[in-house]
Tab-separated table of C-alpha atoms in Angstrom:
chain	number	residue	atom	x	y	z
A	12	ARG	CA	13.065	-1.843	21.258
A	13	THR	CA	9.398	-1.080	21.105
A	14	THR	CA	6.451	-1.016	23.275
A	15	GLY	CA	3.127	-0.408	23.174
A	16	ASN	CA	-0.126	-0.602	20.988
A	17	TYR	CA	-0.749	-1.739	17.617
A	18	ARG	CA	-2.486	-5.012	16.792
A	19	ALA	CA	-3.703	-6.758	13.760
A	20	ASP	CA	-5.412	-10.139	13.795
A	21	ASN	CA	-5.322	-12.809	11.190
A	22	ALA	CA	-7.739	-12.911	8.342
A	23	ASP	CA	-9.302	-16.113	10.340
A	24	GLY	CA	-8.976	-14.185	13.703
A	25	SER	CA	-6.245	-16.406	15.021
A	26	GLY	CA	-3.092	-14.734	16.109
A	27	SER	CA	-1.762	-11.198	16.070
A	28	ALA	CA	0.988	-9.141	15.271
A	29	ARG	CA	2.085	-6.353	17.258
A	30	VAL	CA	3.976	-3.005	16.032
A	31	SER	CA	4.188	-0.355	18.585
A	32	GLY	CA	5.873	2.784	19.829
A	33	THR	CA	5.829	5.026	23.168
A	34	ALA	CA	3.980	8.434	22.760
A	35	GLY	CA	5.492	11.694	24.213
A	36	ASN	CA	9.058	10.116	24.599
A	37	SER	CA	11.482	11.029	21.749
A	38	SER	CA	14.296	8.838	22.799
A	39	GLN	CA	11.943	5.789	22.375
A	40	THR	CA	10.812	6.794	18.704
A	41	THR	CA	10.383	4.051	16.371
A	42	ARG	CA	11.793	5.358	13.109
A	43	ILE	CA	9.910	3.910	10.120
A	44	LEU	CA	10.887	4.072	6.172
A	45	ASN	CA	7.994	3.768	3.790
A	46	VAL	CA	9.303	2.463	0.285
A	47	CYS	CA	6.844	3.154	-2.592
A	48	GLU	CA	7.942	2.371	-6.290
A	49	THR	CA	4.736	4.396	-7.103
A	50	ALA	CA	2.507	6.460	-4.822
A	51	GLN	CA	-0.303	6.581	-7.273
A	52	GLY	CA	-3.838	5.723	-6.367
A	53	GLY	CA	-4.285	4.212	-2.583
A	54	VAL	CA	-0.823	3.899	-2.028
A	55	GLY	CA	-0.449	7.906	-1.819
A	56	ARG	CA	-3.459	8.139	0.376
A	57	TYR	CA	-2.069	5.328	2.680
A	58	GLN	CA	1.024	7.459	3.288
A	59	ASP	CA	-0.968	10.314	4.670
A	60	LEU	CA	-3.336	8.214	6.855
A	61	LEU	CA	-0.120	6.531	8.454
A	62	GLN	CA	0.954	10.138	9.890
A	63	ALA	CA	-1.512	9.309	12.318
A	64	LEU	CA	0.842	7.182	14.085
A	65	GLU	CA	3.263	9.885	14.840
A	66	PRO	CA	1.717	11.180	18.319
A	67	PHE	CA	2.456	7.406	19.420
A	68	GLY	CA	6.099	7.485	19.203
A	69	PHE	CA	6.437	6.896	15.519
A	70	SER	CA	8.767	8.977	13.198
A	71	LEU	CA	7.666	8.225	9.608
A	72	SER	CA	9.694	8.892	6.321
A	73	VAL	CA	8.617	7.930	2.976
A	74	LEU	CA	10.675	7.408	-0.395
A	75	LEU	CA	8.672	7.744	-3.605
A	76	PRO	CA	9.068	8.870	-7.175
A	77	GLU	CA	9.608	12.606	-7.276
A	78	ALA	CA	6.701	12.930	-10.006
A	79	ASP	CA	4.359	11.485	-7.046
A	80	LYS	CA	5.454	13.981	-4.209
A	81	GLY	CA	2.820	16.325	-4.814
A	82	ILE	CA	0.251	13.580	-3.698
A	83	LEU	CA	1.278	13.837	-0.364
A	84	ARG	CA	-0.467	16.194	1.903
A	85	ASP	CA	2.872	16.609	3.914
A	86	SER	CA	6.199	16.016	1.973
A	87	SER	CA	8.305	17.254	4.550
A	88	ARG	CA	9.778	13.961	5.408
A	89	ALA	CA	9.932	12.541	1.619
A	90	ALA	CA	13.064	11.479	-0.302
A	91	THR	CA	12.307	10.997	-3.859
A	92	PHE	CA	14.096	9.167	-6.782
A	93	GLN	CA	13.606	9.795	-10.446
A	94	ARG	CA	10.865	7.725	-12.210
A	95	SER	CA	9.357	8.785	-15.663
A	96	ARG	CA	8.175	5.456	-16.588
A	97	ARG	CA	8.244	1.735	-14.926
A	98	GLY	CA	11.585	0.244	-16.140
A	99	PRO	CA	15.236	-1.144	-15.608
A	100	VAL	CA	16.489	2.763	-14.884
A	101	ALA	CA	13.577	3.430	-12.614
A	102	MET	CA	14.125	0.423	-10.821
A	103	TRP	CA	18.130	1.036	-10.265
A	104	ASN	CA	17.249	4.675	-9.108
A	105	LEU	CA	14.843	3.324	-6.510
A	106	LEU	CA	17.468	0.841	-5.278
A	107	ARG	CA	20.012	3.390	-5.024
A	108	ALA	CA	17.871	6.054	-3.020
A	109	PHE	CA	16.443	3.312	-0.723
A	110	TRP	CA	20.173	2.216	0.175
A	111	LEU	CA	21.053	5.984	0.915
A	112	GLN	CA	17.926	6.218	2.887
A	113	ARG	CA	18.898	3.099	4.723
A	114	ARG	CA	22.187	4.372	5.676
A	115	GLN	CA	21.060	7.833	6.625
A	116	LEU	CA	17.955	7.106	8.456
A	117	ARG	CA	18.904	3.640	10.225
A	118	PRO	CA	15.158	2.667	10.353
A	119	ASP	CA	13.843	0.383	12.961
A	120	LEU	CA	11.282	-0.614	10.680
A	121	TYR	CA	10.536	-0.877	6.886
A	122	PHE	CA	7.428	-0.638	5.228
A	123	PHE	CA	7.068	-1.619	1.425
A	124	HIS	CA	4.317	-0.907	-0.573
A	125	SER	CA	2.949	-2.300	-3.908
A	126	THR	CA	4.601	-5.113	-5.967
A	127	PHE	CA	7.823	-3.413	-7.192
A	128	SER	CA	8.833	-2.437	-3.868
A	129	LEU	CA	9.461	-6.292	-3.532
A	130	LEU	CA	12.619	-5.702	-5.306
A	131	PRO	CA	14.558	-3.402	-2.414
A	132	LEU	CA	13.050	-5.770	0.127
A	133	MET	CA	14.783	-8.773	-1.551
A	134	VAL	CA	17.873	-6.758	-1.839
A	135	LEU	CA	17.588	-5.877	1.966
A	136	ARG	CA	17.403	-9.427	2.830
A	137	LEU	CA	20.353	-10.518	0.617
A	138	ALA	CA	22.626	-7.973	2.499
A	139	GLY	CA	21.726	-9.842	5.484
A	140	ASP	CA	19.788	-7.229	7.191
A	141	ARG	CA	17.072	-8.575	9.298
A	142	THR	CA	15.491	-5.316	10.243
A	143	PRO	CA	11.754	-5.754	11.167
A	144	ALA	CA	9.662	-5.239	7.609
A	145	VAL	CA	6.299	-4.816	6.733
A	146	TYR	CA	4.669	-5.475	3.290
A	147	CYS	CA	1.431	-4.300	1.579
A	148	ALA	CA	0.504	-5.281	-1.901
A	149	HIS	CA	-2.459	-2.688	-1.944
A	150	CYS	CA	-3.940	-5.556	-3.922
A	151	TRP	CA	-2.246	-8.444	-5.323
A	152	ALA	CA	-0.986	-8.162	-8.768
A	153	ALA	CA	-2.072	-11.833	-9.428
A	154	SER	CA	-5.812	-10.273	-9.003
A	155	THR	CA	-5.518	-7.988	-11.908
A	156	LEU	CA	-4.609	-10.734	-14.484
A	157	GLN	CA	-7.647	-12.101	-16.288
A	158	ALA	CA	-5.583	-14.830	-18.322
A	159	ASP	CA	-3.920	-17.732	-16.605
A	160	GLY	CA	-0.960	-17.840	-18.894
A	161	TRP	CA	2.793	-17.804	-18.164
A	162	LYS	CA	2.666	-13.926	-17.024
A	163	ALA	CA	0.242	-14.579	-14.496
A	164	ARG	CA	2.326	-17.767	-13.323
A	165	VAL	CA	5.394	-15.637	-13.008
A	166	VAL	CA	3.467	-12.744	-11.124
A	167	ARG	CA	2.193	-15.508	-8.692
A	168	PHE	CA	5.542	-17.170	-8.136
A	169	VAL	CA	7.292	-13.885	-7.695
A	170	GLU	CA	5.140	-11.993	-5.566
A	171	GLY	CA	3.929	-15.068	-3.844
A	172	ASN	CA	7.559	-15.925	-2.588
A	173	LEU	CA	8.957	-12.470	-1.939
A	174	CYS	CA	6.172	-11.075	0.075
A	175	GLY	CA	7.331	-13.827	2.427
A	176	LEU	CA	10.465	-12.064	3.133
A	177	ALA	CA	9.027	-9.486	5.024
A	178	ASP	CA	7.895	-10.241	8.886
A	179	LEU	CA	4.479	-8.953	8.336
A	180	VAL	CA	2.310	-9.165	5.243
A	181	VAL	CA	-0.729	-6.561	5.416
A	182	ASN	CA	-3.788	-7.095	3.445
A	183	VAL	CA	-6.115	-4.340	2.939
A	184	SER	CA	-9.294	-6.407	2.561
A	185	ALA	CA	-10.333	-9.888	3.534
A	186	SER	CA	-10.605	-10.402	-0.076
A	187	ASP	CA	-6.759	-9.881	-0.628
A	188	ALA	CA	-5.944	-12.334	2.335
A	189	GLU	CA	-8.482	-14.934	0.615
A	190	THR	CA	-6.192	-14.620	-2.547
A	191	ALA	CA	-2.913	-14.694	-0.911
A	192	GLY	CA	-4.476	-17.952	1.126
A	193	LYS	CA	-5.676	-19.605	-1.995
A	194	LEU	CA	-2.521	-18.984	-3.951
A	195	GLY	CA	-0.393	-20.235	-1.082
A	196	TYR	CA	1.506	-16.992	-0.835
A	197	ARG	CA	4.320	-17.080	1.818
A	198	GLY	CA	4.501	-15.152	5.143
A	199	HIS	CA	2.569	-14.128	8.018
A	200	HIS	CA	-0.810	-12.269	6.794
A	201	VAL	CA	-3.090	-10.308	8.742
A	202	VAL	CA	-5.999	-7.862	7.417
A	203	VAL	CA	-5.850	-4.302	8.325
A	204	GLU	CA	-8.828	-2.543	6.216
A	205	ASN	CA	-8.214	0.946	4.599
A	206	ALA	CA	-9.214	3.461	6.701
A	207	VAL	CA	-10.820	6.859	5.718
A	208	GLY	CA	-9.475	10.252	6.752
A	209	PRO	CA	-11.601	12.980	8.261
A	210	PRO	CA	-13.685	15.129	6.072
A	211	ASP	CA	-11.915	17.852	4.512
A	212	PRO	CA	-13.213	21.163	6.572
A	213	ALA	CA	-13.621	23.028	3.066
A	214	ALA	CA	-15.747	19.976	1.690
A	215	ARG	CA	-19.130	20.947	0.282
A	216	SER	CA	-22.514	19.257	0.284
A	217	ASP	CA	-24.344	21.263	-2.037
A	218	LEU	CA	-22.375	20.082	-5.501
A	219	PHE	CA	-25.173	17.412	-6.124
A	220	ASP	CA	-28.770	17.880	-5.877
A	221	ARG	CA	-30.330	15.656	-2.968
A	222	PRO	CA	-32.457	12.907	-4.748
A	223	ALA	CA	-36.208	12.768	-4.527
A	224	SER	CA	-37.602	9.661	-2.825
A	225	SER	CA	-37.735	7.941	-6.255
A	226	ARG	CA	-34.388	8.806	-7.257
A	227	VAL	CA	-30.806	7.376	-6.532
A	228	ASN	CA	-27.468	9.479	-7.349
A	229	LEU	CA	-24.698	7.078	-7.988
A	230	LEU	CA	-20.852	8.181	-8.096
A	231	PHE	CA	-18.138	5.847	-9.264
A	232	VAL	CA	-14.833	6.841	-7.813
A	233	GLY	CA	-11.628	4.648	-8.753
A	234	ARG	CA	-9.315	3.593	-11.692
A	235	PHE	CA	-10.860	2.701	-14.679
A	236	ASP	CA	-9.706	-1.108	-14.223
A	237	HIS	CA	-11.695	-4.140	-14.530
A	238	GLN	CA	-10.605	-4.554	-10.899
A	239	LYS	CA	-12.744	-2.077	-9.535
A	240	GLY	CA	-15.767	-3.762	-10.971
A	241	LEU	CA	-17.217	-0.672	-12.954
A	242	ASP	CA	-18.626	-3.361	-15.583
A	243	LEU	CA	-20.461	-4.800	-12.954
A	244	LEU	CA	-21.938	-1.573	-11.263
A	245	LEU	CA	-22.933	-0.507	-14.969
A	246	SER	CA	-24.959	-3.810	-15.598
A	247	ALA	CA	-26.727	-3.312	-12.128
A	248	TYR	CA	-27.324	0.148	-13.229
A	249	ASP	CA	-28.885	-0.598	-16.384
A	250	LEU	CA	-30.985	-3.474	-14.724
A	251	ALA	CA	-32.133	-1.096	-11.925
A	252	ARG	CA	-33.087	1.450	-14.752
A	253	SER	CA	-35.054	-1.167	-16.822
A	254	ARG	CA	-36.980	-2.339	-13.814
A	255	ASN	CA	-37.594	1.224	-12.713
A	256	SER	CA	-38.576	2.735	-15.982
């Protein structure tokens, strides 16, 4: 039983989902298990931001690859599995570790992160376990495929159907929600945009010269991936430089 205070609106503004806890009462703590097939990129940072829920009656644990454990700022509640590379052995290790955490923690809520975590979600439902579950793709895999071949069709079929096994599907951007809607993905979808944590107290502001009024400094932060739009940024940069030279 949970009560209280989290709301996420649908992408179109209609309807809502509510997940909540009770601050200051350990007997009412909602136990959440985050399941990550990988914590690289935004998935790991997302785990750090979720820790902000703890004062409101949530207890968060995370399952992730042993090699990714160092990504977390606080790994005191982390359980790990071996994953040297993506493949059948790594997925078996994930499923085995997930089942162990399920038995030990008895979560009130599961939060599955990224595409390959859909496998333990499917296993959970096949076992008849209807514990509430949330899924977040952290960008749909279909968005990363440029060609519309058999692989793209398989990816859309798998993630579009398995995501519907979750009680709530969180999209981290309106663009992700639009993709899910356009492709007819199953489930109840909401948009909860990625947050930004507070600045590091040791952050420095003197690493780059402040630009003059006629100069702009650009810094790209992200994966070297077509999805991140670096090609568009570089084209825009060339255009701006040619017009201002």
